[in-house]
mmCIF file of C-alpha atoms (C1' of nucleotides) in Angstrom:
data_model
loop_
_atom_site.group_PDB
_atom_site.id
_atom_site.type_symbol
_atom_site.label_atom_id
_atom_site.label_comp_id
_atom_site.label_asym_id
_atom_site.label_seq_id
_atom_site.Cartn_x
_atom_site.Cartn_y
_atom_site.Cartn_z
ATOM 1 C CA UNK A 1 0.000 0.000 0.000
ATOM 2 C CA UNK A 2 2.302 2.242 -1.235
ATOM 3 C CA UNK A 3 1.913 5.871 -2.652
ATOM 4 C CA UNK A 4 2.871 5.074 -6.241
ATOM 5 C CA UNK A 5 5.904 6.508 -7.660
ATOM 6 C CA UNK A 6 6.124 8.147 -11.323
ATOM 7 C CA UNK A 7 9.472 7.820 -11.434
ATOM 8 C CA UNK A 8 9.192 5.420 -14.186
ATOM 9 C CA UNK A 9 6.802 6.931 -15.560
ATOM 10 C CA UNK A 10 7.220 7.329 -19.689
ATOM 11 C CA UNK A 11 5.458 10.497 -19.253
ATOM 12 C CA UNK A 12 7.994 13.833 -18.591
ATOM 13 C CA UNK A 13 5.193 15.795 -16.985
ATOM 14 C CA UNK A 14 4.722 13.151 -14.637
ATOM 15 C CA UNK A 15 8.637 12.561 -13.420
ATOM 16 C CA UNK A 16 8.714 15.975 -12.929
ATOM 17 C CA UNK A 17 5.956 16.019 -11.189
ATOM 18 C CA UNK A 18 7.627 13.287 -9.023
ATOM 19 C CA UNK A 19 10.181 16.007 -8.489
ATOM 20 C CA UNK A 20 8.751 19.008 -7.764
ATOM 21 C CA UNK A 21 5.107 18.409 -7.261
ATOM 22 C CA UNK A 22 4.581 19.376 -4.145
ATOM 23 C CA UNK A 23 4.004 22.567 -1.801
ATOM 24 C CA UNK A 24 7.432 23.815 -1.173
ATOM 25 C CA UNK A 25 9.748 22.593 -3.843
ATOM 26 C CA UNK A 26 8.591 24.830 -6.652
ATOM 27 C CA UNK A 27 8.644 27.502 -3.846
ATOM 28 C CA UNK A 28 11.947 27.125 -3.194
ATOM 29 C CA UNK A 29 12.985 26.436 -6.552
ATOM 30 C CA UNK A 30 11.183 30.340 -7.222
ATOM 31 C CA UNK A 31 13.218 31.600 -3.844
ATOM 32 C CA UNK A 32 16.244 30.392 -5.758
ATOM 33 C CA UNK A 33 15.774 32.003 -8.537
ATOM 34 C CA UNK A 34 15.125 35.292 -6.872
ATOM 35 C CA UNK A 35 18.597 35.083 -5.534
ATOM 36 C CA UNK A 36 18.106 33.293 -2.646
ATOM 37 C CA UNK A 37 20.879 30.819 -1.521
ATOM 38 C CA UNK A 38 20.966 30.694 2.053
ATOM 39 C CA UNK A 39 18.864 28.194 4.975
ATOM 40 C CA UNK A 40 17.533 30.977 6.613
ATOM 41 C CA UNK A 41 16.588 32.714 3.338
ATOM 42 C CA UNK A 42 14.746 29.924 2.335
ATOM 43 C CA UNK A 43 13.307 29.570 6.010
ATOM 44 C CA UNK A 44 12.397 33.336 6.154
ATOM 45 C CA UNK A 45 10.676 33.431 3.096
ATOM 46 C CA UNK A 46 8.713 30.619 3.497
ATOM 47 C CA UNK A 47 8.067 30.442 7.205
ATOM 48 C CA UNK A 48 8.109 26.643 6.316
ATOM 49 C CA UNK A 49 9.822 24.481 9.651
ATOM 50 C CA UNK A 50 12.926 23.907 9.366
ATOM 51 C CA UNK A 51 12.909 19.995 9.238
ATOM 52 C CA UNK A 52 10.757 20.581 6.848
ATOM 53 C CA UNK A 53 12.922 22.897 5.098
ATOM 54 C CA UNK A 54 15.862 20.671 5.566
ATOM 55 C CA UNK A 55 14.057 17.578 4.246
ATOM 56 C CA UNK A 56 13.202 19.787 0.934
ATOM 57 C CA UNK A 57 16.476 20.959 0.114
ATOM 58 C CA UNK A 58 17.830 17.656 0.329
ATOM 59 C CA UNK A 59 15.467 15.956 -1.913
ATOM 60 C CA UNK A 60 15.844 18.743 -4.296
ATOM 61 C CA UNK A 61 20.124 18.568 -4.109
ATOM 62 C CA UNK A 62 19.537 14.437 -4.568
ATOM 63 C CA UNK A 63 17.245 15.530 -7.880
ATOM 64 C CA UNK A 64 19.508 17.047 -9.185
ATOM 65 C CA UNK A 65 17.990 20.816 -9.201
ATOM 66 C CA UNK A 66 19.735 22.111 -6.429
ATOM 67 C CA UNK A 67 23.670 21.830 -5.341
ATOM 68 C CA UNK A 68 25.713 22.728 -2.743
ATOM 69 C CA UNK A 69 28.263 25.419 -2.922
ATOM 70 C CA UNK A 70 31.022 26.061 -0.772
ATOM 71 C CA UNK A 71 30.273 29.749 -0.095
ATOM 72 C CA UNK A 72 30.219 33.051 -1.864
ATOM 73 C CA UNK A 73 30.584 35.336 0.745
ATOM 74 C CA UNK A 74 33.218 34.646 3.698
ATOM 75 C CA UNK A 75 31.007 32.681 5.362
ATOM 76 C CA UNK A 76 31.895 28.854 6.878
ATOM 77 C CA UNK A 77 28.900 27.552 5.673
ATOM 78 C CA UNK A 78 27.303 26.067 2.658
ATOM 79 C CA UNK A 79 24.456 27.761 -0.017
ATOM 80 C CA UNK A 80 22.201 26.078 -2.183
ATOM 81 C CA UNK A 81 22.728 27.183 -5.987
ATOM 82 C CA UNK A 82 20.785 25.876 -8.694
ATOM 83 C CA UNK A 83 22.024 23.348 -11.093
ATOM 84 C CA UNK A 84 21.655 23.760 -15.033
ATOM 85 C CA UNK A 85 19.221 21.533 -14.941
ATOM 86 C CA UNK A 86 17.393 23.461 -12.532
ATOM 87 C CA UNK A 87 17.369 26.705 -14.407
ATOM 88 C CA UNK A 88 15.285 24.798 -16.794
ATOM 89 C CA UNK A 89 12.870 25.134 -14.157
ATOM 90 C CA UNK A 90 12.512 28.918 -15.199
ATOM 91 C CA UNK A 91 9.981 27.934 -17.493
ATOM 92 C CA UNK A 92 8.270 26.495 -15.174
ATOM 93 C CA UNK A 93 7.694 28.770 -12.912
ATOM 94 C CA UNK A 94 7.378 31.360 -15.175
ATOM 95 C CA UNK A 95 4.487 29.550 -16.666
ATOM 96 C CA UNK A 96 2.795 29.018 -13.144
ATOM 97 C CA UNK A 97 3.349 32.862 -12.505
ATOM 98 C CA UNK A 98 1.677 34.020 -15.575
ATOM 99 C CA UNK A 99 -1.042 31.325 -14.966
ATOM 100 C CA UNK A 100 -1.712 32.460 -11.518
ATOM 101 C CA UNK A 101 -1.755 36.231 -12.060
ATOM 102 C CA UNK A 102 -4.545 38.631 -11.135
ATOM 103 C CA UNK A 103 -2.325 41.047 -9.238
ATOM 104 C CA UNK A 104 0.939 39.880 -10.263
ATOM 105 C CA UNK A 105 3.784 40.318 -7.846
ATOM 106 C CA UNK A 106 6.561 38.801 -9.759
ATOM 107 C CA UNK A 107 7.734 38.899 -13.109
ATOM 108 C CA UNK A 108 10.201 38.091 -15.241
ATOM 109 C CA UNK A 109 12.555 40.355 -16.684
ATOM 110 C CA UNK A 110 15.597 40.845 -18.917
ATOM 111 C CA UNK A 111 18.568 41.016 -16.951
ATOM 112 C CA UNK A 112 20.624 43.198 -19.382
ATOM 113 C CA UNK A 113 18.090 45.816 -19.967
ATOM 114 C CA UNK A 114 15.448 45.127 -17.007
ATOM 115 C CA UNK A 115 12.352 44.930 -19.902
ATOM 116 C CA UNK A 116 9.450 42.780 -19.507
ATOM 117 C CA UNK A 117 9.689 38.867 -20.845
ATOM 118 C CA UNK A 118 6.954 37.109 -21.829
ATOM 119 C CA UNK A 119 6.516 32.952 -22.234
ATOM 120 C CA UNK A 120 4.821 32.338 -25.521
ATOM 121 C CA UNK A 121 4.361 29.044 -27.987
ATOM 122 C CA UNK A 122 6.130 29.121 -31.007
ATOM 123 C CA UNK A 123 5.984 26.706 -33.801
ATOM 124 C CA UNK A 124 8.732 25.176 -36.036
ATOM 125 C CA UNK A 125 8.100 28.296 -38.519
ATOM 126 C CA UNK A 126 8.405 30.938 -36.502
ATOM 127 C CA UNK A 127 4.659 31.615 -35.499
ATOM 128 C CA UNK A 128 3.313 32.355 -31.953
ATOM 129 C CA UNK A 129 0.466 30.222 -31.143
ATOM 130 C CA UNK A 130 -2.353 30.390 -28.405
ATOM 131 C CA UNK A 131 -2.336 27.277 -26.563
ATOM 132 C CA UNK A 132 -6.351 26.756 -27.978
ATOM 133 C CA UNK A 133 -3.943 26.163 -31.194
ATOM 134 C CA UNK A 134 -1.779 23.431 -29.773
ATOM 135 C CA UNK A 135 -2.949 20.017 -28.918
ATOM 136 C CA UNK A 136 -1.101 17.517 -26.451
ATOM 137 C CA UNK A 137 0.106 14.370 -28.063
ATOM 138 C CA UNK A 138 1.125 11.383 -25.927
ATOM 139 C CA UNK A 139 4.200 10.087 -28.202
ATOM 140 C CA UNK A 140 3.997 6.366 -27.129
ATOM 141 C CA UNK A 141 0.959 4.776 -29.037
ATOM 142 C CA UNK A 142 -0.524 7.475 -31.042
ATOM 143 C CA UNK A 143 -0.673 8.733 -34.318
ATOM 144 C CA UNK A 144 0.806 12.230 -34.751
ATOM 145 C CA UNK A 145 -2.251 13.378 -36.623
ATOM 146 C CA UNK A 146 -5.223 11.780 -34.999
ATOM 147 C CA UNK A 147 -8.377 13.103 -35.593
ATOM 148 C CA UNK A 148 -9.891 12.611 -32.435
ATOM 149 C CA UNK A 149 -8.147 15.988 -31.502
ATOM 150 C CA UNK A 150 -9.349 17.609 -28.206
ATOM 151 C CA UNK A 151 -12.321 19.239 -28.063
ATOM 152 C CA UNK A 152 -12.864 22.601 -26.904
ATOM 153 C CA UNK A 153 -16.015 22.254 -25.624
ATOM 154 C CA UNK A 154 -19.211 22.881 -26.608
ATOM 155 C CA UNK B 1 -1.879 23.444 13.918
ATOM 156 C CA UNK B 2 -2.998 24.133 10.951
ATOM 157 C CA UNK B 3 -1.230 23.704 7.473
ATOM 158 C CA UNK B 4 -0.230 27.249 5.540
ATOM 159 C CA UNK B 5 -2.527 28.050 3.161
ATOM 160 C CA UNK B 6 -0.945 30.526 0.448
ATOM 161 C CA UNK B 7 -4.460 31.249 -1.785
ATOM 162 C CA UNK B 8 -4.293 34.868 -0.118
ATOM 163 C CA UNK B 9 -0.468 35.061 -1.269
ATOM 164 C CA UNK B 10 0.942 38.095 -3.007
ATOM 165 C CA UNK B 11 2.572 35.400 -5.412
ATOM 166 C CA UNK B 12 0.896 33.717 -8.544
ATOM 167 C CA UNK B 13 3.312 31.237 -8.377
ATOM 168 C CA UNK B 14 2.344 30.434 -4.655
ATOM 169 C CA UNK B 15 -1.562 30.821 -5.396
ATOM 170 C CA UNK B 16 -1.045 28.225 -8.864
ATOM 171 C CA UNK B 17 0.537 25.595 -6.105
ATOM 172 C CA UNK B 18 -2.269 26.112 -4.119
ATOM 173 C CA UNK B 19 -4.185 24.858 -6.924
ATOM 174 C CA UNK B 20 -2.430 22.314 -9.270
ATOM 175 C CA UNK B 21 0.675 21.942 -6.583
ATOM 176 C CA UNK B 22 -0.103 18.414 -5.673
ATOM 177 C CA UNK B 23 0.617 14.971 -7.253
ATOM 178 C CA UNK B 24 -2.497 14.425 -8.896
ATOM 179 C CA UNK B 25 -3.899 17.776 -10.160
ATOM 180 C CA UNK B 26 -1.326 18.367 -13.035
ATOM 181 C CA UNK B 27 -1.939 14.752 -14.392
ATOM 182 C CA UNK B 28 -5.825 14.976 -14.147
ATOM 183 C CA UNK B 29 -5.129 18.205 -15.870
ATOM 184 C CA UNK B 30 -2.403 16.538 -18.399
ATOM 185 C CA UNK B 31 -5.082 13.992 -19.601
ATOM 186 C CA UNK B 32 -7.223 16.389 -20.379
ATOM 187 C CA UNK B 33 -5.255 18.017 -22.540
ATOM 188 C CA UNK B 34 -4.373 15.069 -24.002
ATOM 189 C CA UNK B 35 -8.320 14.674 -24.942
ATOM 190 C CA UNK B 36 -9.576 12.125 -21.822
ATOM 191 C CA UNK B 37 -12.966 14.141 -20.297
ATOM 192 C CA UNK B 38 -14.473 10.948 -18.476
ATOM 193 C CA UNK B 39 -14.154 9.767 -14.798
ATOM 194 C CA UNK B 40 -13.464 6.333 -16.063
ATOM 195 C CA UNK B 41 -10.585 7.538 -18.930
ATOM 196 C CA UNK B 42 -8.616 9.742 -15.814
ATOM 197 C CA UNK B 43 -9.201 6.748 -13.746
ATOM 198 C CA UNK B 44 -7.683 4.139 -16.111
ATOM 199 C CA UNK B 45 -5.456 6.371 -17.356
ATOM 200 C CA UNK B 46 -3.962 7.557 -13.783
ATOM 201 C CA UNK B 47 -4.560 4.303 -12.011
ATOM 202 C CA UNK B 48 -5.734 6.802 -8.704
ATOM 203 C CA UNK B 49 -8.478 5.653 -6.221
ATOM 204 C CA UNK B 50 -11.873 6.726 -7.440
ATOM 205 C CA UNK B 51 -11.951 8.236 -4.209
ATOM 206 C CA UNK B 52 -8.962 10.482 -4.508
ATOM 207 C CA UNK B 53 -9.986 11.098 -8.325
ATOM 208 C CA UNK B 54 -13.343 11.826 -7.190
ATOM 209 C CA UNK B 55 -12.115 14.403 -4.559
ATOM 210 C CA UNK B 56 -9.995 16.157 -7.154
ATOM 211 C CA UNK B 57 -11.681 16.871 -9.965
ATOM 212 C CA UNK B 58 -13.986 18.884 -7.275
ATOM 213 C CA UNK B 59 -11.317 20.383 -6.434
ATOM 214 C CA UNK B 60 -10.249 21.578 -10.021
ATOM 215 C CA UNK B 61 -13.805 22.562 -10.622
ATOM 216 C CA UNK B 62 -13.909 24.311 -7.778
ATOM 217 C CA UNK B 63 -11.190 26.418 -8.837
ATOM 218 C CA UNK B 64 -12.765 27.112 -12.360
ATOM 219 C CA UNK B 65 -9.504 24.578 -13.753
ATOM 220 C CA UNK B 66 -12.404 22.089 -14.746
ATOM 221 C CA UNK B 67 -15.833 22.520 -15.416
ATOM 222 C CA UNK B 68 -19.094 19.554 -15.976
ATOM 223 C CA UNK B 69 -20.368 19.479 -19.437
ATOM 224 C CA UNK B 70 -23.379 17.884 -20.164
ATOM 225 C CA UNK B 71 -22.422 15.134 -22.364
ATOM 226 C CA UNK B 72 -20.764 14.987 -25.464
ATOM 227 C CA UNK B 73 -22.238 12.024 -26.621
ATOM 228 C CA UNK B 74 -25.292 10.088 -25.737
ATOM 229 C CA UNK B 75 -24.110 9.090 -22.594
ATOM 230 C CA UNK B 76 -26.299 10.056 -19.696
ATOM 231 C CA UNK B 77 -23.208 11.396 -17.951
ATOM 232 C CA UNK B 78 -21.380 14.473 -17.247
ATOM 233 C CA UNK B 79 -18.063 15.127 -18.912
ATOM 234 C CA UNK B 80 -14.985 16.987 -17.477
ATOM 235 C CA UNK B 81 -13.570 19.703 -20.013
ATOM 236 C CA UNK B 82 -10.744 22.403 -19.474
ATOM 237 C CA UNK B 83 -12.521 26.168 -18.570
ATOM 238 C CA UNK B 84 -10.902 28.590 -20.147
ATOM 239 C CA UNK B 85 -8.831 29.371 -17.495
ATOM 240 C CA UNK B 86 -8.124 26.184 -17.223
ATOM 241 C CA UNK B 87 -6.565 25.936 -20.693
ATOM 242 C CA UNK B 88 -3.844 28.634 -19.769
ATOM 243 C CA UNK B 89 -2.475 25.649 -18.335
ATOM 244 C CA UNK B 90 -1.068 24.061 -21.252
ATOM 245 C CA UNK B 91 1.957 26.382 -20.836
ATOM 246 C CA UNK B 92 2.620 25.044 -17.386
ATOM 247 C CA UNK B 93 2.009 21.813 -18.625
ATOM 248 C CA UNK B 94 4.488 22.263 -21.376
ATOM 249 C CA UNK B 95 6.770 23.585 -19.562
ATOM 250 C CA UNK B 96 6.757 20.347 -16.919
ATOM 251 C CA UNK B 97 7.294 18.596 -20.449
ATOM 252 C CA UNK B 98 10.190 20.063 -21.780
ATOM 253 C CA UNK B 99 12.197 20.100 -18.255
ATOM 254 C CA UNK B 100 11.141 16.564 -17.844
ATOM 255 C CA UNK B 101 12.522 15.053 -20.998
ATOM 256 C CA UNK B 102 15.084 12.594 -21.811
ATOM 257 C CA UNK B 103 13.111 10.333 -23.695
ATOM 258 C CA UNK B 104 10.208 12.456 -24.368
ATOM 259 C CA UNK B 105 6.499 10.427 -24.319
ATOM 260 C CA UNK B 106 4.342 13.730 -24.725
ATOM 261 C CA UNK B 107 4.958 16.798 -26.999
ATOM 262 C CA UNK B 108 2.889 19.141 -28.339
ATOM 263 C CA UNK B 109 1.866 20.331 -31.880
ATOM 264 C CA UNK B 110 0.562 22.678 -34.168
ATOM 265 C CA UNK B 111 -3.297 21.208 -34.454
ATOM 266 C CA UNK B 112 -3.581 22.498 -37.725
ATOM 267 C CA UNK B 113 -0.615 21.481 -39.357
ATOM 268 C CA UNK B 114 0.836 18.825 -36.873
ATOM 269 C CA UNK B 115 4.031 20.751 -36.201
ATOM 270 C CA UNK B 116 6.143 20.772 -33.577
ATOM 271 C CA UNK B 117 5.491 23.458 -31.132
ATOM 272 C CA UNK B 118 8.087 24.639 -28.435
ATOM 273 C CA UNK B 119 7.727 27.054 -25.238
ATOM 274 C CA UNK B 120 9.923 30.321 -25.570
ATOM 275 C CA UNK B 121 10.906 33.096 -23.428
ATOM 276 C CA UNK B 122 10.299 36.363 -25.021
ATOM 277 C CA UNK B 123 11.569 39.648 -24.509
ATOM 278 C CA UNK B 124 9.160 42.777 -25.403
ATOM 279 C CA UNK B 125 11.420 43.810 -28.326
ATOM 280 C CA UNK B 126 10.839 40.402 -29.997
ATOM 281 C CA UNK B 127 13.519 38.660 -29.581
ATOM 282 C CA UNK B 128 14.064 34.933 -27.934
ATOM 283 C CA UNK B 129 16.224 34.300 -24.502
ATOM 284 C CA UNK B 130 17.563 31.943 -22.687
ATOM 285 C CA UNK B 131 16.395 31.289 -18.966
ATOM 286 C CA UNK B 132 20.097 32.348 -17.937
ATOM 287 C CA UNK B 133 18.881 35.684 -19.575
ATOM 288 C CA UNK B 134 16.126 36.369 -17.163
ATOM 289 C CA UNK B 135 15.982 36.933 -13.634
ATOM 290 C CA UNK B 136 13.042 36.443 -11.645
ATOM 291 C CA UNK B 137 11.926 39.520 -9.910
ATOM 292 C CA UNK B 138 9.253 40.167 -7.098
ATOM 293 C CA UNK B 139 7.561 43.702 -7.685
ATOM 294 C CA UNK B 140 6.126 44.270 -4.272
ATOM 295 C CA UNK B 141 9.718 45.186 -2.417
ATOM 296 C CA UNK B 142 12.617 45.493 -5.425
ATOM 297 C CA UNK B 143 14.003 47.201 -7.351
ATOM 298 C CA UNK B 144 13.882 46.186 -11.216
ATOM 299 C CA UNK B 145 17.712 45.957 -11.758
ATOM 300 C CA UNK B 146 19.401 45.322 -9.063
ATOM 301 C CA UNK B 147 22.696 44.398 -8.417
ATOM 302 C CA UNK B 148 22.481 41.377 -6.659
ATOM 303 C CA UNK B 149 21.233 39.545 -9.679
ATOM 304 C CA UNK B 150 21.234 36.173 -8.897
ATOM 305 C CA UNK B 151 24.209 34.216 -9.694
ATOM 306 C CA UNK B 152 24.993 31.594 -11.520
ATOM 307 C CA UNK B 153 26.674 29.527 -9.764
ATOM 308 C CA UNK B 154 30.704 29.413 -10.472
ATOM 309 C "C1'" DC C 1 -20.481 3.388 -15.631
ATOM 310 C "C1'" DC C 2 -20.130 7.064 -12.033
ATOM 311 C "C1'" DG C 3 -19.489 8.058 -8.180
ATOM 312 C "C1'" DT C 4 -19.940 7.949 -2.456
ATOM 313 C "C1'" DA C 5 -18.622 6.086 2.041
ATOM 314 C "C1'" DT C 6 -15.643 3.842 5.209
ATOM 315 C "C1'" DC C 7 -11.408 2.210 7.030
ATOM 316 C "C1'" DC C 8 -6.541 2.326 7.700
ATOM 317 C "C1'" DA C 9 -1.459 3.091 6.621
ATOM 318 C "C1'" DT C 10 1.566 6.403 5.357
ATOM 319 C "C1'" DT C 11 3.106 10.741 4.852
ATOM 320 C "C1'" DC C 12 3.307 15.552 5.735
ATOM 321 C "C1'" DC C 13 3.713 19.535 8.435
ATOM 322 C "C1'" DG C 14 4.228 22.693 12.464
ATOM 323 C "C1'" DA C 15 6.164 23.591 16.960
ATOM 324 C "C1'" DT C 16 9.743 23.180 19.874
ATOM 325 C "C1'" DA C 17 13.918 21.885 22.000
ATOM 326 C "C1'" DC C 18 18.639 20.946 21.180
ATOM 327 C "C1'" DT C 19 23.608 20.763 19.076
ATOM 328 C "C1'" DG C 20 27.659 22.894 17.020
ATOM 329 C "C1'" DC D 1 23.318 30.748 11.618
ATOM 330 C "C1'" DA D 2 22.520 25.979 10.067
ATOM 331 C "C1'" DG D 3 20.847 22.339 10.850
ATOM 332 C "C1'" DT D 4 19.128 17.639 13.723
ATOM 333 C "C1'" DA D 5 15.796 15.155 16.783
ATOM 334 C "C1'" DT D 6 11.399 14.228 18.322
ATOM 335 C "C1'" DC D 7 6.547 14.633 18.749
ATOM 336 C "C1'" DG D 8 1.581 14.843 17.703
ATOM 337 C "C1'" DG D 9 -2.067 16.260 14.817
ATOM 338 C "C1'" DA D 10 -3.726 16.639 10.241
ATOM 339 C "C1'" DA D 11 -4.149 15.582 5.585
ATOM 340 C "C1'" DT D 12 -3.359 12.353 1.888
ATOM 341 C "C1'" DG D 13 -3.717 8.136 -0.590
ATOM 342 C "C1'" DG D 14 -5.014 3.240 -1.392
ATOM 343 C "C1'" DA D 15 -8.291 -0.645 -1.085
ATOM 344 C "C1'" DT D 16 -12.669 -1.973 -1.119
ATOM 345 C "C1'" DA D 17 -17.509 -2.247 -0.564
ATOM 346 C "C1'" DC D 18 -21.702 -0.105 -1.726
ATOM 347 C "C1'" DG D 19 -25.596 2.645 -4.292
ATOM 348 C "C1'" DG D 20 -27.760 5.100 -8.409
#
DNA sequence: CCGTATCCATTCCGATACTG
DNA sequence: CAGTATCGGAATGGATACGG
């Protein structure tokens, strides 16, 4: 009686999931990307307990999305830096922000010239789409080009 | 002793967990995209207790994610299909898709033309960027450019 | 076929006290 | 400051039986 695990899972949304689909990770993983690397950062912002906290970061250093580095300022003591592989996580988040908004209070913006960014859909040629314009297609047993496309609803 | 809610957050990445931030939400949510709008197709398809399935899919409508059509065919049943709102997910959802690959089962596509579609950061003059290129900023209590830009990671 | 209801194990989370 | 240790209550998730 296990909680199952989608580790295994062929589907990408659904390892990831398996990573960060719960409360705090994706929190954190936004902290870290608004330049927050230290415990108590993370524990400030949050107000999450800190064996909470603790058990969070560590899952999220064994996935591979967070690391340890030695230090940046003098300090003895360790910060948590995101990974590469992490960063890809931008999109993520960036995608939940815009989802969620209706008095937006972050945003994402150049860092050369500070202007607005936007997360859009664009196709092989070059065209933004609207995501009523793009259709999901499970790879595995399908035919690119069903016709049993999803309907919009009635 | 209760648990933190964050649906009165200032962030819209904080209220979005609050919606979709648990294990089952996104898939239920996933599926649907992918074209499945009956209890029985989420339940196969997830392999999730009809109890938990049952419990969140009221959640999702709840949250205007999911609404209950009355049937699409003859069936004497009520059908699950995206809101509106609830199809601004697809960028979240592709976003989960991209980071999670490495041996992607799931991509999306043009509907009309069956091309592949990626997700893309944007700047406002047009042009595409990289996630290192952004930096993730909260509005209530920062400056736009400031100088502690988060780092890297060296 | 579409749920609801019940039971139980596991997990999660918050508070707090403690170590270095 | 950065964790670790422990505890208890709450929520979650799985199995299954039941009703419309």
């Amino acid at each position: 009686m296990k909680r199952t695990s989608f580790t295994k899972d062929a589907c990408p949304v659904a390892r990831s999931v398996q990573s960060v689909g719960d409360w705090w990770s994706l929190l954190i993983v936004r902290d870290a990307f608004a330049g927050k690397r230290r415990f108590g950062e993370f524990q400030k912002s949050l107000g999450v307990a800190k064996n909470v906290l603790t058990v969070r970061l560590k899952k999220l250093v064994a996935d591979g999305v967070l690391k340890l580095v030695p230090a940046s300022d003098g300090s003895a003591y360790q910060e948590y830096a995101l990974t590469e592989n992490g960063c890809g996580l931008l999109l993520v988040i960036a995608a939940l922000g815009e989802w969620g908004c209706g008095g937006s209070e972050v945003h994402l913006v150049d860092r050369k010239k500070g202007k607005s960014v936007r997360l859009v859909l664009r196709s092989e040629d070059g065209r933004t789409l609207a995501p009523d314009d793009v259709q999901l297609v499970p790879v595995s047993h399908a035919e690119p080009r069903s016709k049993r496309a999803r309907q919009p609803a009635p």
